[in-house]
Coordinates of C-alpha atoms in Angstrom, one line a residue:
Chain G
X24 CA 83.9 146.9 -79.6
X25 CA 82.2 143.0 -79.5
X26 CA 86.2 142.5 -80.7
X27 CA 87.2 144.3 -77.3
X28 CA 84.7 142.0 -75.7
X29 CA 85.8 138.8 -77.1
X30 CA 89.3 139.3 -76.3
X31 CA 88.6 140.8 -73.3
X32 CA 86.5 137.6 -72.1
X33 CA 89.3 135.1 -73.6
X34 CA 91.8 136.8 -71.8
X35 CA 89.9 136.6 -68.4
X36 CA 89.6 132.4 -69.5
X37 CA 92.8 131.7 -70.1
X38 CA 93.6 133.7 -66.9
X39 CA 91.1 131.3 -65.0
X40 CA 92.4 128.1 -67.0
X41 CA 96.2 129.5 -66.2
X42 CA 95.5 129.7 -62.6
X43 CA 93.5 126.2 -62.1
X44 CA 97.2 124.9 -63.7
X45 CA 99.4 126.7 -61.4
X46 CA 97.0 126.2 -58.6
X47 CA 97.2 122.1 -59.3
X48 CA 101.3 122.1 -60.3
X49 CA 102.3 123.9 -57.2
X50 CA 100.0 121.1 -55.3
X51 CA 101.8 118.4 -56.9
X52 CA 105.2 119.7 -56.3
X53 CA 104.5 120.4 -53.2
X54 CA 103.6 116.9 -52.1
X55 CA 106.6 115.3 -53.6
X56 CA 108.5 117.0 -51.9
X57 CA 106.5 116.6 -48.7
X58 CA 106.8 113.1 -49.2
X59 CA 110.3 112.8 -50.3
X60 CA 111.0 114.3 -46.6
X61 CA 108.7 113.2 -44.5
X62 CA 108.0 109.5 -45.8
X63 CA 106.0 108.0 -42.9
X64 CA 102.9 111.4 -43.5
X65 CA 101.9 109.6 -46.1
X66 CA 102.3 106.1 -45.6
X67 CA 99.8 104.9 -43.3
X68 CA 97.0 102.6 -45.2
X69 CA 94.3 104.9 -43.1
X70 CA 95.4 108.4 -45.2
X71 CA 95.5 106.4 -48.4
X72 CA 92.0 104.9 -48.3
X73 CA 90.7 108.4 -47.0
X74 CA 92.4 110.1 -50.2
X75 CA 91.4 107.3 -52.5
X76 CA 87.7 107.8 -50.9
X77 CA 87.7 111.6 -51.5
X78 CA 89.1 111.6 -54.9
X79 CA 86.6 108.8 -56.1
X80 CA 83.8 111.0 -54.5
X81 CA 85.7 113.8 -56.4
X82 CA 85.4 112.0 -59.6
X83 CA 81.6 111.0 -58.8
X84 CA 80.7 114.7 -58.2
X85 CA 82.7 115.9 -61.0
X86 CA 81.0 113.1 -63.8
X87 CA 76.9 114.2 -61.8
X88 CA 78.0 117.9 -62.5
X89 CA 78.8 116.8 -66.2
X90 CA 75.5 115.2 -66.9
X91 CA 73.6 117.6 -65.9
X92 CA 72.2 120.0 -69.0
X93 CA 73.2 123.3 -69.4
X94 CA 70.3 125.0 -68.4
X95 CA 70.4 122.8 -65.3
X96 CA 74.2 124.7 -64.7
X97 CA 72.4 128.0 -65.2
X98 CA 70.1 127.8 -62.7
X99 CA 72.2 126.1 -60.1
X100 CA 76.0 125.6 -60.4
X101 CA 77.6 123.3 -59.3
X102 CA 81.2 124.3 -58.8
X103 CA 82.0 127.7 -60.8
X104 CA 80.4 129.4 -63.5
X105 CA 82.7 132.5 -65.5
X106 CA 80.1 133.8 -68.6
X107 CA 80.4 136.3 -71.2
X108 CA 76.8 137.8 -72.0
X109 CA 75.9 140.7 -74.7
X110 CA 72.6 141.9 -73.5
X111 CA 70.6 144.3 -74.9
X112 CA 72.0 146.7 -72.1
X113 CA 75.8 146.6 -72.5
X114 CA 78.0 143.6 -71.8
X115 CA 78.2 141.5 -68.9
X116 CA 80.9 139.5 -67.5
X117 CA 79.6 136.9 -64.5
X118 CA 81.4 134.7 -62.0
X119 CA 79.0 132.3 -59.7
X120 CA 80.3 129.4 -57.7
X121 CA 78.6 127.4 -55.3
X122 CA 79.8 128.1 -51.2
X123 CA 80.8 124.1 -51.6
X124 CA 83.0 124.8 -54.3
X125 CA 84.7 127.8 -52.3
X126 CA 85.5 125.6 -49.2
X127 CA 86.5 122.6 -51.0
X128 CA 89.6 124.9 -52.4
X129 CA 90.9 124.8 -48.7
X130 CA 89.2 121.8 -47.0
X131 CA 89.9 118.8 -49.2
X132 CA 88.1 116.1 -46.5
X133 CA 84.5 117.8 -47.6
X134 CA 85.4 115.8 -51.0
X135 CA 85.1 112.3 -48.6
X136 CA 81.6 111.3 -49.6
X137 CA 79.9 111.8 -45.6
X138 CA 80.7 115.1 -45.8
X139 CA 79.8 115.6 -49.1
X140 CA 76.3 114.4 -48.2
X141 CA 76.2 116.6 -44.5
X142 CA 77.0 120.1 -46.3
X143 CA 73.7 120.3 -48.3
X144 CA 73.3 124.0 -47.7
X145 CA 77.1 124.4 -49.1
X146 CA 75.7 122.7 -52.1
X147 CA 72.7 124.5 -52.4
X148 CA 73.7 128.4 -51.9
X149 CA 75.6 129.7 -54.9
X150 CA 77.0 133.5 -54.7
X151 CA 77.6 135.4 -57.7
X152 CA 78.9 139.0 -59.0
X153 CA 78.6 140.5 -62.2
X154 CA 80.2 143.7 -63.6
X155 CA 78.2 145.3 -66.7
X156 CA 80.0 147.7 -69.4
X157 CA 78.3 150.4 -71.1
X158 CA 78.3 149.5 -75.3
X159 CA 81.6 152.3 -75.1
X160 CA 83.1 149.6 -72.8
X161 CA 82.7 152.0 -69.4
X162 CA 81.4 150.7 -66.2
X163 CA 77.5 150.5 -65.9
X164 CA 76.7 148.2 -63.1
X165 CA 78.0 145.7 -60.1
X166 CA 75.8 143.3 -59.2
X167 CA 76.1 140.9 -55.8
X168 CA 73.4 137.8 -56.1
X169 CA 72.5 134.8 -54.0
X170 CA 70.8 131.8 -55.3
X171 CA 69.4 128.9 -53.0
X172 CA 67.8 125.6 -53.7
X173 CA 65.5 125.0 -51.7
X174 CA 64.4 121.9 -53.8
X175 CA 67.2 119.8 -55.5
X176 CA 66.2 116.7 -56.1
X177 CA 68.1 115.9 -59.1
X178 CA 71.9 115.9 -57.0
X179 CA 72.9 112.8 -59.7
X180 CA 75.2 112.8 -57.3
X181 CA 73.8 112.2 -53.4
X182 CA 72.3 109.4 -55.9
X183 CA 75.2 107.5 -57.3
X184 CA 76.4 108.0 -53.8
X185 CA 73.5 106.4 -52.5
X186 CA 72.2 103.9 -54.9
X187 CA 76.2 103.3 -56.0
X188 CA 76.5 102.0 -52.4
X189 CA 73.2 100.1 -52.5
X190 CA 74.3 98.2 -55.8
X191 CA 77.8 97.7 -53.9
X192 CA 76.0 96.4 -50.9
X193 CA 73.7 93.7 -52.9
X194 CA 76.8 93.0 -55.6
X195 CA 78.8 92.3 -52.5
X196 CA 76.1 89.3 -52.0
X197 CA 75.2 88.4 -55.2
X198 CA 78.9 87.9 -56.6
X199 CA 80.5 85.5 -54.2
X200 CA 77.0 83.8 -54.3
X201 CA 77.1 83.1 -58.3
X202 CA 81.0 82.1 -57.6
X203 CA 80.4 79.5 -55.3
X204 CA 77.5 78.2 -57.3
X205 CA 80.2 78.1 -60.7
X206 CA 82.8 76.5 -58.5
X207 CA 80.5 74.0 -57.1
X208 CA 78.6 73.2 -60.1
X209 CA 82.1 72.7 -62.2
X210 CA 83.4 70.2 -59.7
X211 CA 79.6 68.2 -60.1
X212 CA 79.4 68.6 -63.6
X213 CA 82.6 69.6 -66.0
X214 CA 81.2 68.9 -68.7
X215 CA 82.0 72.1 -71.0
X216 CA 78.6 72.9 -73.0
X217 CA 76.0 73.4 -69.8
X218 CA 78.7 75.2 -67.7
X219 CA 79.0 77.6 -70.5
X220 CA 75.4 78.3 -70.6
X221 CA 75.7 78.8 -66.3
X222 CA 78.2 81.4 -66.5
X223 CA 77.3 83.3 -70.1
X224 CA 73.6 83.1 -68.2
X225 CA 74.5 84.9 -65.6
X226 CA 77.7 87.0 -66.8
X227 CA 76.9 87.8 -70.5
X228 CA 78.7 90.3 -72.8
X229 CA 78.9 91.2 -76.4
X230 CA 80.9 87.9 -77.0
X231 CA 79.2 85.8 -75.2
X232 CA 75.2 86.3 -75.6
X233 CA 72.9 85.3 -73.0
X234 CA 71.6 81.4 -74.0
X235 CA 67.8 80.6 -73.8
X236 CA 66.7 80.0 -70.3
X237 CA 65.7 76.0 -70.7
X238 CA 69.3 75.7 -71.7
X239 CA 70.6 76.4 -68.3
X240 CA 71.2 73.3 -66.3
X241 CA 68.2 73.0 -63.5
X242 CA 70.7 71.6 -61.5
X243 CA 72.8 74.3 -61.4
X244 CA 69.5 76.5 -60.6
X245 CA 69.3 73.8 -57.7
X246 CA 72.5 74.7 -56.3
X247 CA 71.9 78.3 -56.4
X248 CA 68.9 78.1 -54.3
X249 CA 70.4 75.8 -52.0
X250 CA 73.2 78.3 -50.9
X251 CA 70.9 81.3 -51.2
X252 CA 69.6 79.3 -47.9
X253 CA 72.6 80.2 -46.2
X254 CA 72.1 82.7 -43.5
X255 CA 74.6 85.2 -45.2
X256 CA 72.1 85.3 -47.9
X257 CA 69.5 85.7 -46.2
X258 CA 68.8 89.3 -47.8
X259 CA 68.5 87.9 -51.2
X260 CA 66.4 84.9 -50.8
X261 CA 63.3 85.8 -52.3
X262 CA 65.4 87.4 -55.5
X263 CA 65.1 84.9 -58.7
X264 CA 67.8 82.6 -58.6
X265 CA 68.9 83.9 -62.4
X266 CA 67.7 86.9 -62.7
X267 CA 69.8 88.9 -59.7
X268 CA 71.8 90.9 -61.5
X269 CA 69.2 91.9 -63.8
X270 CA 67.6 93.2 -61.1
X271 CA 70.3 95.0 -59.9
X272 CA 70.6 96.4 -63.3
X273 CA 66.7 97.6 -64.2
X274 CA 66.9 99.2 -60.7
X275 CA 69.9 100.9 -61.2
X276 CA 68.4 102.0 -64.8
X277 CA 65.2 102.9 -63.6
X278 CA 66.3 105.0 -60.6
X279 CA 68.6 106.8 -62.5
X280 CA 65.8 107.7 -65.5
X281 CA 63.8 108.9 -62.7
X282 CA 66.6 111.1 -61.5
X283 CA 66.7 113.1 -64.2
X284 CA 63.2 114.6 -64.0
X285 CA 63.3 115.3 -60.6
X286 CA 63.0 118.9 -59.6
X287 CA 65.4 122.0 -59.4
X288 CA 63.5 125.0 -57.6
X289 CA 65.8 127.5 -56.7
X290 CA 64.8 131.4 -55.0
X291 CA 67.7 134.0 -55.2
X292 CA 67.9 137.8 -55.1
X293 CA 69.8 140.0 -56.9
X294 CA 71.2 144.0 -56.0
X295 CA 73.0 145.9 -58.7
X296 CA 75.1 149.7 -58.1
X297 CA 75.6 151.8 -60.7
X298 CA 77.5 154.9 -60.8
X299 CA 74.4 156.7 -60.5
X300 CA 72.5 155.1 -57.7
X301 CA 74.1 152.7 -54.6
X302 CA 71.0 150.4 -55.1
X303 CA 69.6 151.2 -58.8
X304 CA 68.0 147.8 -58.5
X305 CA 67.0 145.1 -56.8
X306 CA 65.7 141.6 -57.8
X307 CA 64.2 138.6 -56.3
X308 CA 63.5 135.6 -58.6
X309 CA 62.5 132.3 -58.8
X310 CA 63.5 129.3 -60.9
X311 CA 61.6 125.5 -61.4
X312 CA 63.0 123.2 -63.7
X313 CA 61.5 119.4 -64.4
X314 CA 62.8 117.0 -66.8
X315 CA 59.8 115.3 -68.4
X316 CA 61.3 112.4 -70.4
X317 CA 63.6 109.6 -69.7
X318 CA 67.3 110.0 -68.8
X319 CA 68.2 106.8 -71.7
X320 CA 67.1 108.6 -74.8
X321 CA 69.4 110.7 -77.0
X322 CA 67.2 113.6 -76.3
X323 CA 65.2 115.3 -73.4
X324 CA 62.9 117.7 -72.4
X325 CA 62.5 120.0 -69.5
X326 CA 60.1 122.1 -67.9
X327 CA 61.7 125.4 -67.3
X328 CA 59.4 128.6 -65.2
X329 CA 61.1 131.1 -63.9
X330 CA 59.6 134.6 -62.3
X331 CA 61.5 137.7 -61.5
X332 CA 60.1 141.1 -59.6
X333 CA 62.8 143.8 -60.5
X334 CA 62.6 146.9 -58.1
X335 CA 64.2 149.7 -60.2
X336 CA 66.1 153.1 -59.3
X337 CA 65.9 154.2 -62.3
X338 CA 67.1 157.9 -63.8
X339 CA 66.2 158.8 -67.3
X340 CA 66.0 162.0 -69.0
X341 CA 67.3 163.8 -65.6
X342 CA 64.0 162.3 -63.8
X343 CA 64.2 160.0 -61.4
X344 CA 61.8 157.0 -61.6
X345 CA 60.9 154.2 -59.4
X346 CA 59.8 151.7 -60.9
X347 CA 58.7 147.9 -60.6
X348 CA 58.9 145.4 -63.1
X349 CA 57.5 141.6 -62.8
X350 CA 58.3 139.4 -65.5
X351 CA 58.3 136.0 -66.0
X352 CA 58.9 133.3 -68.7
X353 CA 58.1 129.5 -69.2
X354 CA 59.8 127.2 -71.7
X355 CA 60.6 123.8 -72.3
X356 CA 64.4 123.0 -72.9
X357 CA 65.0 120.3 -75.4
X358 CA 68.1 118.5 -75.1
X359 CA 68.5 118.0 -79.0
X360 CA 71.2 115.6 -78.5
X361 CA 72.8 113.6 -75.6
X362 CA 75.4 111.1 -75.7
X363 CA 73.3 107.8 -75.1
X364 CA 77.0 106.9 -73.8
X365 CA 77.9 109.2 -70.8
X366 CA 74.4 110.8 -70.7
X367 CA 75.9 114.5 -71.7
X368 CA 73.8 117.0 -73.3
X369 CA 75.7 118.4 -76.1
X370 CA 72.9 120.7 -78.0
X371 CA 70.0 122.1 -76.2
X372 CA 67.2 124.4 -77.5
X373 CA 65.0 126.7 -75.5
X374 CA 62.1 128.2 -76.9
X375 CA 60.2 130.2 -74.2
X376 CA 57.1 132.6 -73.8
X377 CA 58.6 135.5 -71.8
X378 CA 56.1 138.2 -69.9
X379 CA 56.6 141.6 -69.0
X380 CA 54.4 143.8 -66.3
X381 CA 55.3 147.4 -65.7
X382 CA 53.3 147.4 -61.9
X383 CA 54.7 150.9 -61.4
X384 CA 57.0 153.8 -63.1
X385 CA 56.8 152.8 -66.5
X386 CA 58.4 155.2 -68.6
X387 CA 57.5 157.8 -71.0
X388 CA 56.3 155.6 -74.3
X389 CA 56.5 152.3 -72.7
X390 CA 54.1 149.3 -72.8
X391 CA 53.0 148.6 -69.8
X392 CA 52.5 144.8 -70.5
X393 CA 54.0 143.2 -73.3
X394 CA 54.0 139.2 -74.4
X395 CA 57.7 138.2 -76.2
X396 CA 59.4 135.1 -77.3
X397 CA 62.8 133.9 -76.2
X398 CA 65.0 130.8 -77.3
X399 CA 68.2 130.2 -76.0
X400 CA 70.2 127.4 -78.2
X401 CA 73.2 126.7 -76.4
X402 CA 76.1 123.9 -78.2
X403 CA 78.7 122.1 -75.8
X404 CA 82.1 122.9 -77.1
X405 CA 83.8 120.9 -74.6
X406 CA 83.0 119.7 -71.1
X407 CA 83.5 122.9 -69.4
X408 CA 82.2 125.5 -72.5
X409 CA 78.9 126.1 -73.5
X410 CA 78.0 129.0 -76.6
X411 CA 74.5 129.4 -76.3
X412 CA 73.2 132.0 -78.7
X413 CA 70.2 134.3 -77.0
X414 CA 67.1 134.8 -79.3
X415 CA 64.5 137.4 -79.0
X416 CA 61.4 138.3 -80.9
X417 CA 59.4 141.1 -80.5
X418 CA 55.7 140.8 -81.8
X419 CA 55.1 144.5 -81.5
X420 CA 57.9 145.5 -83.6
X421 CA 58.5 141.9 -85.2
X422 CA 62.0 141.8 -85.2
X423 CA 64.2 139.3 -84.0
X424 CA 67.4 139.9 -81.7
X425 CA 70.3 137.7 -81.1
X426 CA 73.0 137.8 -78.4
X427 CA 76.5 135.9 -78.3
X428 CA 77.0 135.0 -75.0
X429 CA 80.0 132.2 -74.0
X430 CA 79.3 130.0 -70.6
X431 CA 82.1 128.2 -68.9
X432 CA 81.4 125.9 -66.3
X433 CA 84.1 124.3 -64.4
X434 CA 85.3 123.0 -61.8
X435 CA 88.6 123.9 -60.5
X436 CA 88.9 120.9 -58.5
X437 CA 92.7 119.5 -59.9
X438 CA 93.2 116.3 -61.6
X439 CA 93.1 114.7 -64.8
X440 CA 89.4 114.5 -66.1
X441 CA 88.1 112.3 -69.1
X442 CA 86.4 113.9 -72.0
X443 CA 86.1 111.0 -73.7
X444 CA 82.6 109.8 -74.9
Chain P
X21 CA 102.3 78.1 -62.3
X22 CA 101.4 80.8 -64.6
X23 CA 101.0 84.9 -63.9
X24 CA 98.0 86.8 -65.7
X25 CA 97.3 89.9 -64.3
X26 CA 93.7 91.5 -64.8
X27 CA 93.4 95.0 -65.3
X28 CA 90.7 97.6 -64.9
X29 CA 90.3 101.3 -65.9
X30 CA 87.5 103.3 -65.0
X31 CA 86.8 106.2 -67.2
X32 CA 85.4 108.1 -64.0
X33 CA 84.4 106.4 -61.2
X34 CA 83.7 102.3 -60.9
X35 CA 84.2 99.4 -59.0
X36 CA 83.8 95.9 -60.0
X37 CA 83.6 92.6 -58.6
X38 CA 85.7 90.1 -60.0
X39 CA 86.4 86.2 -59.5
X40 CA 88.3 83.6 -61.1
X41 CA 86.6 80.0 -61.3
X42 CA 87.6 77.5 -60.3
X43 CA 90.1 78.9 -57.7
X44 CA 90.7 79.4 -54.0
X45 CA 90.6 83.2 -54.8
X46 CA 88.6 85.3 -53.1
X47 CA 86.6 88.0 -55.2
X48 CA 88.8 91.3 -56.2
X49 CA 86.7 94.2 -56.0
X50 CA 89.0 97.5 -57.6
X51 CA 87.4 101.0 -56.5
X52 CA 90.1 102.4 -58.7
X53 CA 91.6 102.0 -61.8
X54 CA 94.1 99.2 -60.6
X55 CA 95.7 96.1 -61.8
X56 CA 96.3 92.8 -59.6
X57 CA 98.3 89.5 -60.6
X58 CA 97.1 86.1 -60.0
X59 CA 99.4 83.0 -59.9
X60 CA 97.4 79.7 -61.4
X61 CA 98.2 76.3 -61.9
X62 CA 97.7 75.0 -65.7
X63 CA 94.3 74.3 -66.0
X64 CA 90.6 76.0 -67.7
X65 CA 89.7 79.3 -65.9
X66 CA 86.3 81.0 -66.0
X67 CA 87.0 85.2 -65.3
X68 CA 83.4 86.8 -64.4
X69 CA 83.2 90.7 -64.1
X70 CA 80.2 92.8 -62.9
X71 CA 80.9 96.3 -62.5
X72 CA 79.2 100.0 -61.8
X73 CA 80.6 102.4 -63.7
X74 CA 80.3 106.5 -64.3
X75 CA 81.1 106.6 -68.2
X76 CA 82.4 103.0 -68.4
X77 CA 85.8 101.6 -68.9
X78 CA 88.1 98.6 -69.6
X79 CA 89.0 95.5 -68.4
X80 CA 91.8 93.3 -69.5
X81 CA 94.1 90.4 -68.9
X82 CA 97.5 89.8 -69.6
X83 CA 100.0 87.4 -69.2
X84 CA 103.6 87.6 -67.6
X85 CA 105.2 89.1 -70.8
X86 CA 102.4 91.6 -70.7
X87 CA 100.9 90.2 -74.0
X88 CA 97.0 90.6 -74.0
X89 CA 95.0 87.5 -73.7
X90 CA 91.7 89.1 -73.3
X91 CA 89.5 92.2 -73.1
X92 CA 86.4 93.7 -72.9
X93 CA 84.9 97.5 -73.0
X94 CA 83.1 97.9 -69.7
X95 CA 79.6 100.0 -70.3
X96 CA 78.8 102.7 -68.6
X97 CA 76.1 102.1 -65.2
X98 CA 75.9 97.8 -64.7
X99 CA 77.6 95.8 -67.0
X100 CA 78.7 92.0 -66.5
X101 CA 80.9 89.5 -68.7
X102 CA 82.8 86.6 -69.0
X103 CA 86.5 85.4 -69.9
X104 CA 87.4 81.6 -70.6
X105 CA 91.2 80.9 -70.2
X106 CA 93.8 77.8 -70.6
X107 CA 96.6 78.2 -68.8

């Protein structure tokens, strides 16, 4: 039957995968041929930096979604999520997607960074359905959820948006500032050795190492502050004359480790039909997670507390039982390993203390409150597929249980992307 | 008068701010994987780069046969460098 499952869950990806090609292709073709009759729709400089805006915000959103961790995806996605998930009560097959991800398939100009920013509660709200098979592969249970974020401070990308434009705005002062001080210097002073030291000072790379400070010429520090006098400059003037894009650089650094364990605190609700019952349950749950180390390491950790209250509709044995059921779990996620490169998580490990309440209807032999341990290790296959592997331990019957679920998130936005690291 | 042309790819997303010393130039500053061609007299050239990049990139020069003069892998968030040339 898991074979069933598998293939079953395959087929259903390759459908999706299938679909985002033939969705992009007719696109394409599409266009040409627009173009090909109608030259003058797309020639006008104005649509062409409007497209080139929307498909670098595109490729911005697209690279924030890609750092974030997997867990991160679970809680909140970003554009669509299609899992596989072998519970302990029959299989599940899931579909979420964000409301932004939805309207972006018909109204490309929300990709144009303004209105990327404006349609927070687009980003925020993510809908999801999930259909549940019995283990004879029948129908069990729909589900219809909403999740919101009502705090989501760790949108990578509303901060390369805003911090990418605050770097622009000061490199757009700095650069033409160090340029003219080159120029103006290398007229004064040729002299190879001490305008080497100028320019590997202040542009340095892998083949040309920064030189000790006393080695740069003071007059050349002399004509940098001079020109930093110029009124255009006048938002730089109290940055070192040396040091500017250093400082650029640490703030770009530190803004972005900070980033990373900033907060995700999302409320949702859940209702699930079964062939039984029109409501046989209803959830409401909570999610916080908190990164608690820096964003340039090669691992992580974050904070991870979620609480559900399940309201139950529950028929066993031919009696009907309402029951209640709060439960709630707190873990720390550990990003095992991260690309120090592109910042993407590639193994993760979640060991969690999960709690259990029975506040009313338990059933015949059941515990009313019982303590268990989770851990959910999840590998990156690719950029879109995620294989975490669901442990459970029970200390009352200590045993271990282990579920195969499959997690792809992606994004359906069309393109070329990179999965280079 | 010689033809390089100066090419930059951005894995993701980038842009970069790019000058050519000593010339009348003014800074080229790609949002987008993009190449541009510069005409100089014979001379010593100083190329400086500083870039913000979403998984880094490339930068490279090349001159009017398309043989590669110079390059340098661009690093992922800030990065800055240097090129010297005789034309």
């Amino acid at each position: 039957m898991k074979k069933i499952n598998l293939i079953a869950f395959f087929t259903c990806y390759i459908f999706l995968l299938h679909a985002q090609q033939a969705n992009i292709a007719p696109q394409q073709k599409a266009k040409s041929a627009s173009d090909a009759a109608n030259p003058k729709a797309v020639a006008t400089d104005t649509l062409k930096q409007k497209l080139t805006k929307a498909d670098s915000a595109k490729s911005l959103v697209r690279t924030a979604a890609d750092l974030k961790s997997g867990t991160s995806q679970d809680v909140l996605s970003s554009f669509f999520k299609f899992a596989y998930q072998n519970l302990s009560d029959g299989h599940h097959f899931q579909f979420n997607s964000s409301l932004f991800a939805i309207k972006a398939k018909t109204d490309t100009s929300l990709w144009i960074d303004t209105n990327y920013n404006k349609n927070v509660f687009l980003r925020n709200m993510v809908v999801g359905i999930d259909v549940g098979l019995d283990s004879t592969n029948k129908f069990k249970s729909a589900s219809l959820s909403l999740t919101y974020a009502i705090v989501n401070n760790r949108d990578k990308s509303i901060f390369d948006f805003s911090t990418g434009r605050l770097l622009d705005h000061y490199l757009k002062i700095v650069n033409p500032l160090y340029k003219d001080a080159l120029q103006t210097y290398h007229k004064e002073h040729p002299a190879e050795k001490d305008y080497t030291n100028a320019v590997n000072y202040l542009f340095p790379d892998i083949h040309h190492p920064r030189p000790k400070l006393d080695s740069v010429p003071k007059r050349f520090i002399e004509i940098i502050d001079s020109i930093k006098e110029e009124s255009k400059y006048s938002e730089i003037k109290n940055f070192k004359a040396l040091n500017m894009l250093d400082s650029l650089k640490d703030m770009y650094n530190t803004i972005s480790g900070l980033m990373s364990q900033s907060s995700l605190w999302t409320v949702g609700g859940k209702v699930t039909t079964s062939q039984s019952n029109t409501f046989s349950k209803v959830n409401f749950n909570s999610e916080y997670l908190k990164g608690i180390t820096r964003n340039n390491t090669s691992m992580g950790l974050e904070l991870d507390i979620k609480a559900n209250l399940d309201i139950y509709d529950t028929t066993a044995m031919t009696q009907k039982y309402n029951r209640n059921v709060l439960s709630g779990t707190a873990g720390i996620n550990w990003i095992i390993y991260k690309s120090k490169k592109t910042q993407k998580s590639y193994v993760e490990f979640k060991p969690a203390l999960a709690y259990n309440n029975v506040l009313h209807g338990g059933l015949p032999g059941e515990t009313k409150s019982k303590f268990t341990g989770d851990g959910v290790l999840r590998f990156r296959v690719t950029d879109n597929l995620w294989i975490p592997f669901d442990i459970k331990y029970d200390p009352k019957a200590g045993k271990f249980f282990g579920f195969l679920n499959i997690t792809s998130n992606f994004d359906w936005l069309g393109g070329n992307k990179s999965t280079k690291n | 008068m010689k033809k390089i042309t100066i090419s930059v790819e951005f894995k993701q997303w980038g842009h970069g701010f790019i000058n050519i010393i000593p010339s009348d130039f003014k800074e080229w500053d790609p949002t987008v994987t993009s190449s541009k061609t510069f005409n100089l007299d014979p001379g010593d050239y100083t190329i400086t780069y500083s870039t913000v990049t979403g998984g880094g990139g490339s930068i490279s020069i090349t001159d009017d046969t398309g043989a590669e003069l110079a390059s340098n892998d661009l690093a992922a968030g800030m990065d800055t460098g240097n090129f010297r040339l005789t034309i």
